[in-house]
mmCIF file of C-alpha atoms and ligand atoms in Angstrom:
data_model
loop_
_atom_site.group_PDB
_atom_site.id
_atom_site.type_symbol
_atom_site.label_atom_id
_atom_site.label_comp_id
_atom_site.label_asym_id
_atom_site.label_seq_id
_atom_site.Cartn_x
_atom_site.Cartn_y
_atom_site.Cartn_z
ATOM 1 C CA MET A 29 1.516 -4.816 -8.004
ATOM 2 C CA PHE A 30 -1.889 -2.462 -7.688
ATOM 3 C CA GLU A 31 -0.770 -0.960 -11.317
ATOM 4 C CA THR A 32 -3.094 -2.056 -13.652
ATOM 5 C CA LEU A 33 -6.540 -2.228 -11.307
ATOM 6 C CA SER A 34 -5.510 1.174 -10.079
ATOM 7 C CA ARG A 35 -5.522 3.046 -13.680
ATOM 8 C CA GLY A 36 -9.324 1.909 -14.232
ATOM 9 C CA PHE A 37 -9.828 3.764 -10.489
ATOM 10 C CA ARG A 38 -7.477 7.028 -11.795
ATOM 11 C CA GLN A 39 -8.814 7.392 -14.721
ATOM 12 C CA ALA A 40 -12.035 7.533 -13.354
ATOM 13 C CA ARG A 41 -11.369 9.802 -11.269
ATOM 14 C CA ASN A 42 -10.121 12.657 -14.153
ATOM 15 C CA ARG A 43 -13.407 12.166 -15.523
ATOM 16 C CA LEU A 44 -14.924 13.452 -12.486
ATOM 17 C CA ALA A 45 -12.457 15.163 -11.983
ATOM 18 C CA GLY A 46 -14.104 19.203 -11.511
ATOM 19 C CA LEU A 47 -17.516 17.847 -11.753
ATOM 20 C CA THR A 48 -19.634 18.453 -8.665
ATOM 21 C CA GLU A 49 -22.713 16.057 -9.926
ATOM 22 C CA LEU A 50 -22.944 12.360 -10.158
ATOM 23 C CA THR A 51 -25.156 11.778 -12.866
ATOM 24 C CA GLU A 52 -26.123 8.200 -14.480
ATOM 25 C CA GLN A 53 -23.647 9.433 -18.024
ATOM 26 C CA ASN A 54 -21.073 10.200 -15.924
ATOM 27 C CA ILE A 55 -21.297 7.767 -13.502
ATOM 28 C CA ASP A 56 -21.252 5.329 -16.303
ATOM 29 C CA SER A 57 -18.920 7.077 -18.167
ATOM 30 C CA ALA A 58 -16.054 6.445 -14.857
ATOM 31 C CA LEU A 59 -17.423 2.726 -14.869
ATOM 32 C CA ARG A 60 -17.038 2.246 -18.202
ATOM 33 C CA GLU A 61 -12.366 3.089 -17.248
ATOM 34 C CA VAL A 62 -12.895 0.784 -13.992
ATOM 35 C CA ARG A 63 -14.645 -1.971 -15.905
ATOM 36 C CA LEU A 64 -12.271 -2.759 -17.935
ATOM 37 C CA SER A 65 -8.934 -2.094 -15.827
ATOM 38 C CA LEU A 66 -10.838 -5.250 -14.150
ATOM 39 C CA LEU A 67 -10.771 -7.015 -16.692
ATOM 40 C CA GLU A 68 -6.906 -6.267 -17.398
ATOM 41 C CA ALA A 69 -6.343 -7.162 -13.955
ATOM 42 C CA ASP A 70 -7.958 -11.290 -13.999
ATOM 43 C CA VAL A 71 -11.519 -10.699 -11.696
ATOM 44 C CA GLU A 72 -13.996 -13.042 -12.627
ATOM 45 C CA MET A 73 -16.177 -11.805 -14.803
ATOM 46 C CA GLY A 74 -19.280 -11.635 -12.499
ATOM 47 C CA VAL A 75 -17.562 -10.155 -9.906
ATOM 48 C CA VAL A 76 -16.847 -7.549 -11.946
ATOM 49 C CA LYS A 77 -20.609 -6.551 -13.790
ATOM 50 C CA ALA A 78 -21.979 -7.660 -9.466
ATOM 51 C CA PHE A 79 -19.131 -4.090 -8.632
ATOM 52 C CA LEU A 80 -20.413 -2.153 -11.177
ATOM 53 C CA SER A 81 -23.424 -2.573 -10.311
ATOM 54 C CA ARG A 82 -23.264 -2.147 -6.228
ATOM 55 C CA VAL A 83 -21.527 0.848 -7.323
ATOM 56 C CA LYS A 84 -23.412 2.496 -10.083
ATOM 57 C CA GLU A 85 -26.529 2.353 -7.257
ATOM 58 C CA LYS A 86 -25.142 3.526 -4.394
ATOM 59 C CA ALA A 87 -23.288 6.155 -6.738
ATOM 60 C CA LEU A 88 -27.573 7.344 -7.822
ATOM 61 C CA GLY A 89 -28.260 7.544 -5.095
ATOM 62 C CA ARG A 90 -25.391 9.708 -3.760
ATOM 63 C CA THR A 91 -26.977 12.193 -7.080
ATOM 64 C CA LEU A 92 -28.919 13.976 -4.399
ATOM 65 C CA GLU A 93 -26.597 13.537 -1.320
ATOM 66 C CA VAL A 94 -23.838 15.751 -3.684
ATOM 67 C CA LYS A 95 -26.333 18.018 -5.025
ATOM 68 C CA VAL A 96 -28.505 19.133 -1.735
ATOM 69 C CA LYS A 97 -24.630 20.596 -0.033
ATOM 70 C CA HIS A 98 -24.109 21.737 -3.299
ATOM 71 C CA ALA A 99 -26.652 23.927 -3.309
ATOM 72 C CA GLY A 100 -25.981 24.478 0.560
ATOM 73 C CA GLU A 101 -22.794 25.884 -1.007
ATOM 74 C CA THR A 102 -20.669 22.787 0.985
ATOM 75 C CA HIS A 103 -17.316 23.185 -1.267
ATOM 76 C CA GLU A 104 -15.231 20.575 -0.331
ATOM 77 C CA VAL A 105 -17.719 18.183 -2.063
ATOM 78 C CA SER A 106 -16.914 16.526 -5.231
ATOM 79 C CA ALA A 107 -18.343 14.236 -7.350
ATOM 80 C CA SER A 108 -15.141 12.450 -7.955
ATOM 81 C CA ASP A 109 -14.010 11.763 -3.460
ATOM 82 C CA HIS A 110 -17.922 10.290 -3.346
ATOM 83 C CA PHE A 111 -17.625 7.671 -6.313
ATOM 84 C CA ILE A 112 -14.029 7.087 -4.843
ATOM 85 C CA LYS A 113 -15.852 6.357 -1.376
ATOM 86 C CA ILE A 114 -18.227 3.679 -2.941
ATOM 87 C CA CYS A 115 -15.189 2.197 -4.886
ATOM 88 C CA HIS A 116 -13.785 1.871 -1.195
ATOM 89 C CA ASP A 117 -16.159 0.370 0.401
ATOM 90 C CA GLU A 118 -17.773 -2.040 -2.443
ATOM 91 C CA LEU A 119 -13.973 -3.152 -2.604
ATOM 92 C CA GLU A 120 -13.698 -3.258 1.649
ATOM 93 C CA ALA A 121 -17.124 -5.307 0.835
ATOM 94 C CA MET A 122 -15.787 -7.994 -1.458
ATOM 95 C CA MET A 123 -12.169 -9.130 0.380
ATOM 96 C CA SER A 124 -13.300 -8.660 3.836
ATOM 97 C CA HIS A 125 -13.769 -10.960 6.623
ATOM 98 C CA GLU A 126 -15.558 -11.315 10.164
ATOM 99 C CA GLY A 127 -14.206 -12.502 12.855
ATOM 100 C CA GLU A 128 -10.621 -13.846 13.156
ATOM 101 C CA GLU A 129 -8.025 -14.813 10.812
ATOM 102 C CA ILE A 130 -7.945 -18.542 12.774
ATOM 103 C CA ALA A 131 -9.890 -20.185 14.958
ATOM 104 C CA TRP A 132 -9.254 -21.448 18.310
ATOM 105 C CA ALA A 133 -9.313 -25.018 19.938
ATOM 106 C CA GLN A 134 -12.079 -25.008 22.960
ATOM 107 C CA SER A 135 -9.448 -27.543 23.874
ATOM 108 C CA GLY A 136 -6.109 -29.667 23.015
ATOM 109 C CA PRO A 137 -3.957 -28.078 20.441
ATOM 110 C CA THR A 138 -5.657 -26.217 17.765
ATOM 111 C CA GLY A 139 -4.949 -28.453 14.308
ATOM 112 C CA ILE A 140 -4.547 -26.066 10.976
ATOM 113 C CA MET A 141 -4.113 -28.421 7.551
ATOM 114 C CA VAL A 142 -2.744 -26.335 5.069
ATOM 115 C CA VAL A 143 -3.953 -27.543 1.157
ATOM 116 C CA GLY A 144 -2.372 -26.206 -2.070
ATOM 117 C CA LEU A 145 -1.348 -26.972 -5.639
ATOM 118 C CA GLN A 146 2.198 -27.778 -6.056
ATOM 119 C CA GLY A 147 4.193 -24.168 -6.392
ATOM 120 C CA SER A 148 1.605 -22.722 -4.872
ATOM 121 C CA GLY A 149 4.119 -21.478 -2.193
ATOM 122 C CA LYS A 150 2.217 -23.535 0.454
ATOM 123 C CA THR A 151 5.293 -25.568 2.435
ATOM 124 C CA THR A 152 6.311 -22.075 2.699
ATOM 125 C CA SER A 153 3.433 -20.662 3.678
ATOM 126 C CA CYS A 154 3.254 -23.307 6.568
ATOM 127 C CA ALA A 155 6.007 -22.448 7.537
ATOM 128 C CA LYS A 156 5.697 -18.569 7.343
ATOM 129 C CA LEU A 157 2.683 -19.507 9.288
ATOM 130 C CA ALA A 158 4.024 -21.317 12.296
ATOM 131 C CA ARG A 159 6.410 -18.390 12.811
ATOM 132 C CA LEU A 160 3.733 -15.170 12.405
ATOM 133 C CA LEU A 161 2.254 -17.837 15.760
ATOM 134 C CA GLN A 162 4.969 -18.506 17.786
ATOM 135 C CA GLU A 163 6.067 -14.728 17.154
ATOM 136 C CA LYS A 164 3.407 -12.414 17.400
ATOM 137 C CA GLU A 165 0.470 -15.141 19.388
ATOM 138 C CA GLY A 166 2.982 -16.617 21.311
ATOM 139 C CA LYS A 167 2.103 -20.597 20.725
ATOM 140 C CA LYS A 168 4.472 -23.346 20.176
ATOM 141 C CA PRO A 169 3.183 -24.841 16.759
ATOM 142 C CA LEU A 170 4.585 -28.090 15.693
ATOM 143 C CA LEU A 171 5.201 -28.591 12.142
ATOM 144 C CA VAL A 172 3.684 -32.082 10.538
ATOM 145 C CA ALA A 173 5.775 -32.650 7.135
ATOM 146 C CA ALA A 174 3.180 -34.239 4.550
ATOM 147 C CA ASP A 175 3.753 -33.634 1.402
ATOM 148 C CA MET A 176 5.565 -36.719 0.725
ATOM 149 C CA GLN A 177 4.119 -36.254 -3.222
ATOM 150 C CA ARG A 178 6.850 -33.210 -4.029
ATOM 151 C CA PRO A 179 10.776 -35.361 -2.892
ATOM 152 C CA ALA A 180 12.309 -32.225 -1.695
ATOM 153 C CA ALA A 181 8.758 -30.620 1.129
ATOM 154 C CA VAL A 182 9.922 -32.658 3.674
ATOM 155 C CA GLU A 183 13.796 -31.786 3.546
ATOM 156 C CA GLN A 184 12.493 -28.230 3.123
ATOM 157 C CA LEU A 185 10.159 -27.550 5.896
ATOM 158 C CA LYS A 186 11.882 -29.268 8.239
ATOM 159 C CA VAL A 187 14.995 -26.660 7.169
ATOM 160 C CA LEU A 188 12.959 -23.896 8.143
ATOM 161 C CA GLY A 189 11.665 -26.301 11.113
ATOM 162 C CA ASP A 190 15.012 -25.376 12.256
ATOM 163 C CA GLN A 191 15.788 -21.926 11.264
ATOM 164 C CA LEU A 192 12.387 -20.488 13.261
ATOM 165 C CA LYS A 193 13.244 -24.002 16.199
ATOM 166 C CA VAL A 194 9.660 -24.650 15.506
ATOM 167 C CA PRO A 195 9.581 -28.745 15.671
ATOM 168 C CA VAL A 196 8.960 -30.576 12.637
ATOM 169 C CA PHE A 197 7.159 -34.393 12.677
ATOM 170 C CA ASN A 198 7.175 -37.119 10.376
ATOM 171 C CA ILE A 199 7.211 -40.539 9.814
ATOM 172 C CA PRO A 200 9.917 -41.831 6.571
ATOM 173 C CA GLY A 201 8.156 -44.764 5.417
ATOM 174 C CA ALA A 202 4.226 -43.926 6.477
ATOM 175 C CA SER A 203 1.754 -42.557 4.313
ATOM 176 C CA PRO A 204 0.689 -38.997 4.902
ATOM 177 C CA VAL A 205 -3.134 -39.681 6.649
ATOM 178 C CA GLU A 206 -0.838 -41.426 8.837
ATOM 179 C CA ILE A 207 1.525 -38.777 9.574
ATOM 180 C CA CYS A 208 -1.345 -36.108 10.356
ATOM 181 C CA ALA A 209 -3.305 -39.543 11.822
ATOM 182 C CA ALA A 210 -0.616 -39.752 14.254
ATOM 183 C CA ALA A 211 0.863 -35.374 15.202
ATOM 184 C CA ARG A 212 -1.799 -34.877 17.905
ATOM 185 C CA GLU A 213 0.061 -37.585 20.042
ATOM 186 C CA GLN A 214 3.370 -36.064 19.206
ATOM 187 C CA ALA A 215 1.648 -32.194 20.535
ATOM 188 C CA ARG A 216 0.795 -34.040 23.398
ATOM 189 C CA LYS A 217 4.465 -34.956 23.660
ATOM 190 C CA GLN A 218 6.252 -31.820 23.604
ATOM 191 C CA GLY A 219 3.900 -29.554 24.598
ATOM 192 C CA ARG A 220 2.761 -28.310 21.409
ATOM 193 C CA ASP A 221 -0.778 -25.593 21.247
ATOM 194 C CA VAL A 222 -0.919 -25.377 17.197
ATOM 195 C CA ILE A 223 -0.846 -28.554 14.815
ATOM 196 C CA ILE A 224 0.326 -27.630 11.197
ATOM 197 C CA TYR A 225 0.272 -29.649 8.150
ATOM 198 C CA ASP A 226 1.323 -29.419 4.941
ATOM 199 C CA THR A 227 -0.548 -31.192 2.805
ATOM 200 C CA ALA A 228 0.504 -33.088 0.078
ATOM 201 C CA GLY A 229 0.586 -30.834 -3.790
ATOM 202 C CA ARG A 230 0.109 -32.026 -7.294
ATOM 203 C CA LEU A 231 0.284 -30.017 -10.778
ATOM 204 C CA ALA A 232 -4.085 -29.994 -11.085
ATOM 205 C CA ILE A 233 -6.598 -30.940 -8.655
ATOM 206 C CA ASP A 234 -7.070 -35.013 -9.216
ATOM 207 C CA GLU A 235 -9.047 -37.558 -7.197
ATOM 208 C CA PRO A 236 -6.393 -38.933 -5.161
ATOM 209 C CA LEU A 237 -4.858 -35.720 -4.349
ATOM 210 C CA MET A 238 -8.612 -34.396 -3.363
ATOM 211 C CA LYS A 239 -9.488 -38.723 -1.431
ATOM 212 C CA GLU A 240 -6.326 -38.281 0.718
ATOM 213 C CA LEU A 241 -6.733 -34.591 1.443
ATOM 214 C CA SER A 242 -10.295 -35.410 2.463
ATOM 215 C CA ASP A 243 -9.337 -38.865 4.529
ATOM 216 C CA ILE A 244 -6.986 -36.578 6.339
ATOM 217 C CA LYS A 245 -9.379 -34.072 6.945
ATOM 218 C CA ALA A 246 -11.651 -36.926 8.779
ATOM 219 C CA LYS A 247 -8.816 -37.913 10.276
ATOM 220 C CA THR A 248 -7.383 -35.163 12.550
ATOM 221 C CA LYS A 249 -10.630 -32.736 12.275
ATOM 222 C CA PRO A 250 -9.297 -29.504 12.602
ATOM 223 C CA GLU A 251 -10.983 -25.965 13.861
ATOM 224 C CA ASN A 252 -8.540 -24.675 9.583
ATOM 225 C CA ILE A 253 -8.581 -25.741 6.322
ATOM 226 C CA PHE A 254 -6.879 -23.239 4.747
ATOM 227 C CA LEU A 255 -5.766 -23.660 1.217
ATOM 228 C CA VAL A 256 -2.534 -21.672 -0.698
ATOM 229 C CA VAL A 257 -2.936 -20.294 -3.904
ATOM 230 C CA ASP A 258 -0.043 -18.087 -6.050
ATOM 231 C CA ALA A 259 -1.947 -14.768 -7.281
ATOM 232 C CA MET A 260 0.255 -14.807 -10.046
ATOM 233 C CA ILE A 261 -1.566 -17.371 -11.707
ATOM 234 C CA GLY A 262 -4.625 -14.681 -11.817
ATOM 235 C CA GLN A 263 -8.066 -16.588 -12.704
ATOM 236 C CA ASP A 264 -6.725 -19.585 -12.634
ATOM 237 C CA ALA A 265 -6.264 -19.340 -8.654
ATOM 238 C CA VAL A 266 -10.109 -18.242 -8.380
ATOM 239 C CA LYS A 267 -11.541 -21.502 -9.690
ATOM 240 C CA THR A 268 -8.181 -23.633 -7.922
ATOM 241 C CA ALA A 269 -10.218 -21.444 -4.559
ATOM 242 C CA ARG A 270 -14.178 -23.010 -5.702
ATOM 243 C CA SER A 271 -12.038 -27.090 -6.513
ATOM 244 C CA PHE A 272 -10.931 -27.312 -2.967
ATOM 245 C CA HIS A 273 -13.684 -25.368 -1.580
ATOM 246 C CA GLU A 274 -16.389 -27.526 -2.583
ATOM 247 C CA ARG A 275 -15.024 -30.585 -1.531
ATOM 248 C CA LEU A 276 -12.815 -29.551 2.036
ATOM 249 C CA GLU A 277 -15.066 -26.906 2.863
ATOM 250 C CA LEU A 278 -11.918 -24.335 3.125
ATOM 251 C CA SER A 279 -12.388 -21.879 6.335
ATOM 252 C CA GLY A 280 -9.954 -19.174 4.248
ATOM 253 C CA VAL A 281 -7.269 -18.899 1.523
ATOM 254 C CA VAL A 282 -3.584 -16.979 1.857
ATOM 255 C CA ILE A 283 -2.264 -15.730 -1.177
ATOM 256 C CA THR A 284 0.942 -15.977 -1.960
ATOM 257 C CA LYS A 285 3.591 -14.209 -4.188
ATOM 258 C CA LEU A 286 1.183 -10.752 -3.413
ATOM 259 C CA ASP A 287 4.898 -8.649 -3.929
ATOM 260 C CA GLY A 288 5.331 -10.119 -7.359
ATOM 261 C CA ASP A 289 4.385 -8.402 -9.953
ATOM 262 C CA ALA A 290 0.385 -10.378 -10.518
ATOM 263 C CA ARG A 291 -2.687 -8.243 -11.044
ATOM 264 C CA GLY A 292 -4.387 -8.098 -8.414
ATOM 265 C CA GLY A 293 -7.898 -10.204 -10.302
ATOM 266 C CA ALA A 294 -7.304 -13.124 -7.458
ATOM 267 C CA ALA A 295 -7.296 -11.263 -4.412
ATOM 268 C CA LEU A 296 -10.606 -8.997 -5.266
ATOM 269 C CA SER A 297 -12.345 -12.950 -6.546
ATOM 270 C CA ILE A 298 -11.398 -15.451 -4.310
ATOM 271 C CA LYS A 299 -14.435 -14.283 -1.639
ATOM 272 C CA GLU A 300 -16.778 -12.981 -4.033
ATOM 273 C CA VAL A 301 -16.841 -16.706 -6.171
ATOM 274 C CA THR A 302 -16.078 -18.906 -3.693
ATOM 275 C CA GLY A 303 -17.795 -17.205 0.065
ATOM 276 C CA ALA A 304 -13.515 -18.064 1.087
ATOM 277 C CA PRO A 305 -12.497 -15.165 2.315
ATOM 278 C CA VAL A 306 -8.835 -13.813 1.876
ATOM 279 C CA LEU A 307 -6.987 -14.610 5.491
ATOM 280 C CA PHE A 308 -3.180 -14.463 4.614
ATOM 281 C CA SER A 309 -0.921 -12.954 2.349
ATOM 282 C CA GLY A 310 2.224 -13.668 1.072
ATOM 283 C CA VAL A 311 4.713 -11.236 0.318
ATOM 284 C CA GLY A 312 8.185 -12.698 -0.430
ATOM 285 C CA GLU A 313 10.544 -15.771 -0.425
ATOM 286 C CA THR A 314 11.522 -15.247 3.801
ATOM 287 C CA THR A 315 9.715 -16.469 6.819
ATOM 288 C CA ASP A 316 8.929 -12.865 7.598
ATOM 289 C CA LYS A 317 7.437 -11.289 4.405
ATOM 290 C CA PHE A 318 3.895 -12.948 5.904
ATOM 291 C CA GLU A 319 0.879 -10.308 7.199
ATOM 292 C CA PRO A 320 -3.138 -11.185 7.858
ATOM 293 C CA PHE A 321 -4.946 -9.573 4.901
ATOM 294 C CA ARG A 322 -6.065 -6.399 5.253
ATOM 295 C CA ALA A 323 -9.498 -5.449 2.832
ATOM 296 C CA ASP A 324 -9.143 -1.617 4.080
ATOM 297 C CA GLY A 325 -5.501 -1.316 3.755
ATOM 298 C CA MET A 326 -5.936 -3.591 -0.159
ATOM 299 C CA ALA A 327 -9.152 -1.375 -1.321
ATOM 300 C CA SER A 328 -6.645 1.719 -0.060
ATOM 301 C CA ARG A 329 -3.926 0.340 -1.637
ATOM 302 C CA ILE A 330 -5.741 -0.516 -5.231
ATOM 303 C CA LEU A 331 -7.690 2.704 -4.957
ATOM 304 C CA GLY A 332 -4.229 4.321 -4.246
HETATM 305 P P1 GDP B 30 4.786 -25.827 -1.947
HETATM 306 O O1 GDP B 30 5.013 -26.648 -4.195
HETATM 307 O O2 GDP B 30 3.578 -25.062 -3.006
HETATM 308 O O3 GDP B 30 5.357 -25.812 -1.154
HETATM 309 O O4 GDP B 30 5.286 -24.348 -2.485
HETATM 310 P P2 GDP B 30 7.032 -23.616 -1.454
HETATM 311 O O5 GDP B 30 6.529 -23.033 -0.348
HETATM 312 O O6 GDP B 30 8.358 -25.118 -2.356
HETATM 313 O O7 GDP B 30 7.281 -22.220 -3.015
HETATM 314 C C1 GDP B 30 7.236 -21.983 -4.429
HETATM 315 C C2 GDP B 30 7.901 -21.712 -4.450
HETATM 316 O O8 GDP B 30 7.664 -20.033 -4.506
HETATM 317 C C3 GDP B 30 9.413 -20.937 -3.326
HETATM 318 O O9 GDP B 30 10.863 -20.387 -4.448
HETATM 319 C C4 GDP B 30 8.669 -19.679 -2.363
HETATM 320 O O10 GDP B 30 9.945 -19.295 -2.168
HETATM 321 C C5 GDP B 30 7.532 -19.210 -3.530
HETATM 322 N N1 GDP B 30 7.338 -18.961 -2.432
HETATM 323 C C6 GDP B 30 6.053 -18.986 -1.715
HETATM 324 N N2 GDP B 30 5.974 -17.875 -1.251
HETATM 325 C C7 GDP B 30 5.564 -17.022 -1.963
HETATM 326 C C8 GDP B 30 5.967 -14.709 -1.959
HETATM 327 O O11 GDP B 30 4.708 -14.700 -1.501
HETATM 328 N N3 GDP B 30 6.551 -14.994 -2.867
HETATM 329 C C9 GDP B 30 7.102 -14.873 -3.498
HETATM 330 N N4 GDP B 30 7.698 -14.001 -4.728
HETATM 331 N N5 GDP B 30 7.668 -16.120 -3.527
HETATM 332 C C10 GDP B 30 7.047 -16.611 -2.891
#
């Protein structure tokens, strides 16, 4: 899926092939290729500029190092290897995050509020997260069906919960805020140690949605707020993340549909633009297709 992104780095490597020196001229020529492919892959303009200038600055710094090694007849040194290594490190830094993906509660169940626009893959990601925590962390999650906006969402979560043997909590006729507020007591009764709130989606960001989500946040005080965004919507995913982060202070982003033919720009831009890191990625429709987002692995895949 990263073909558009990869192409520019491949062409940059070709431009530097056989050269043993990184000069301003050949760095600029390599970066022109990278620039085009980043823009084509929907990486946000400001992010592209910042990335290119950081790579250039570091590459110029390496010029001396390459020359010295060359004079010392260290033949394995190549300008292209140096350049690609710098790109790798910068890509990784743009996407990496500190510490664990999940902030655990000091006492009582850990709350994970999951928010996102309709169709982003929010409900599916709640179930995937429950599965991951159950299988990999030995946790006992409770899924809370509070997306009353999309009529089928509650049923969808129940079906997924049944498959995973994870209980799904809902109060028919109650408001999403009431449902979420009652979930903690339910978790206590059922001995569950993680509560995953599947909140209301909308087709677009609007005030009633943000108000409802803010109310749920205030009532449940979750340790984590994850926004689910669809990689296929490119730069709109970044705009969505910015708006949600401004209102809700996200702890991180789940980026879905990375298995599709998305160009990957959103994965690269989100942390740089919003400050909220991508923590998980959805890589398929079934509940096993979910993984922690690894910045180094992603950088390596992009560089081919
Ligand atoms: P919601 O409206 O945000 O709750 O979205 P859903 O969870 O219902 O997902 C919308 C569609 O996207 C469904 O058809 C899901 O199967 C699909 N979907 C969700 N995550 C992924 C993913 O990572 N990869 C792919 N290919 N499809 C996904």
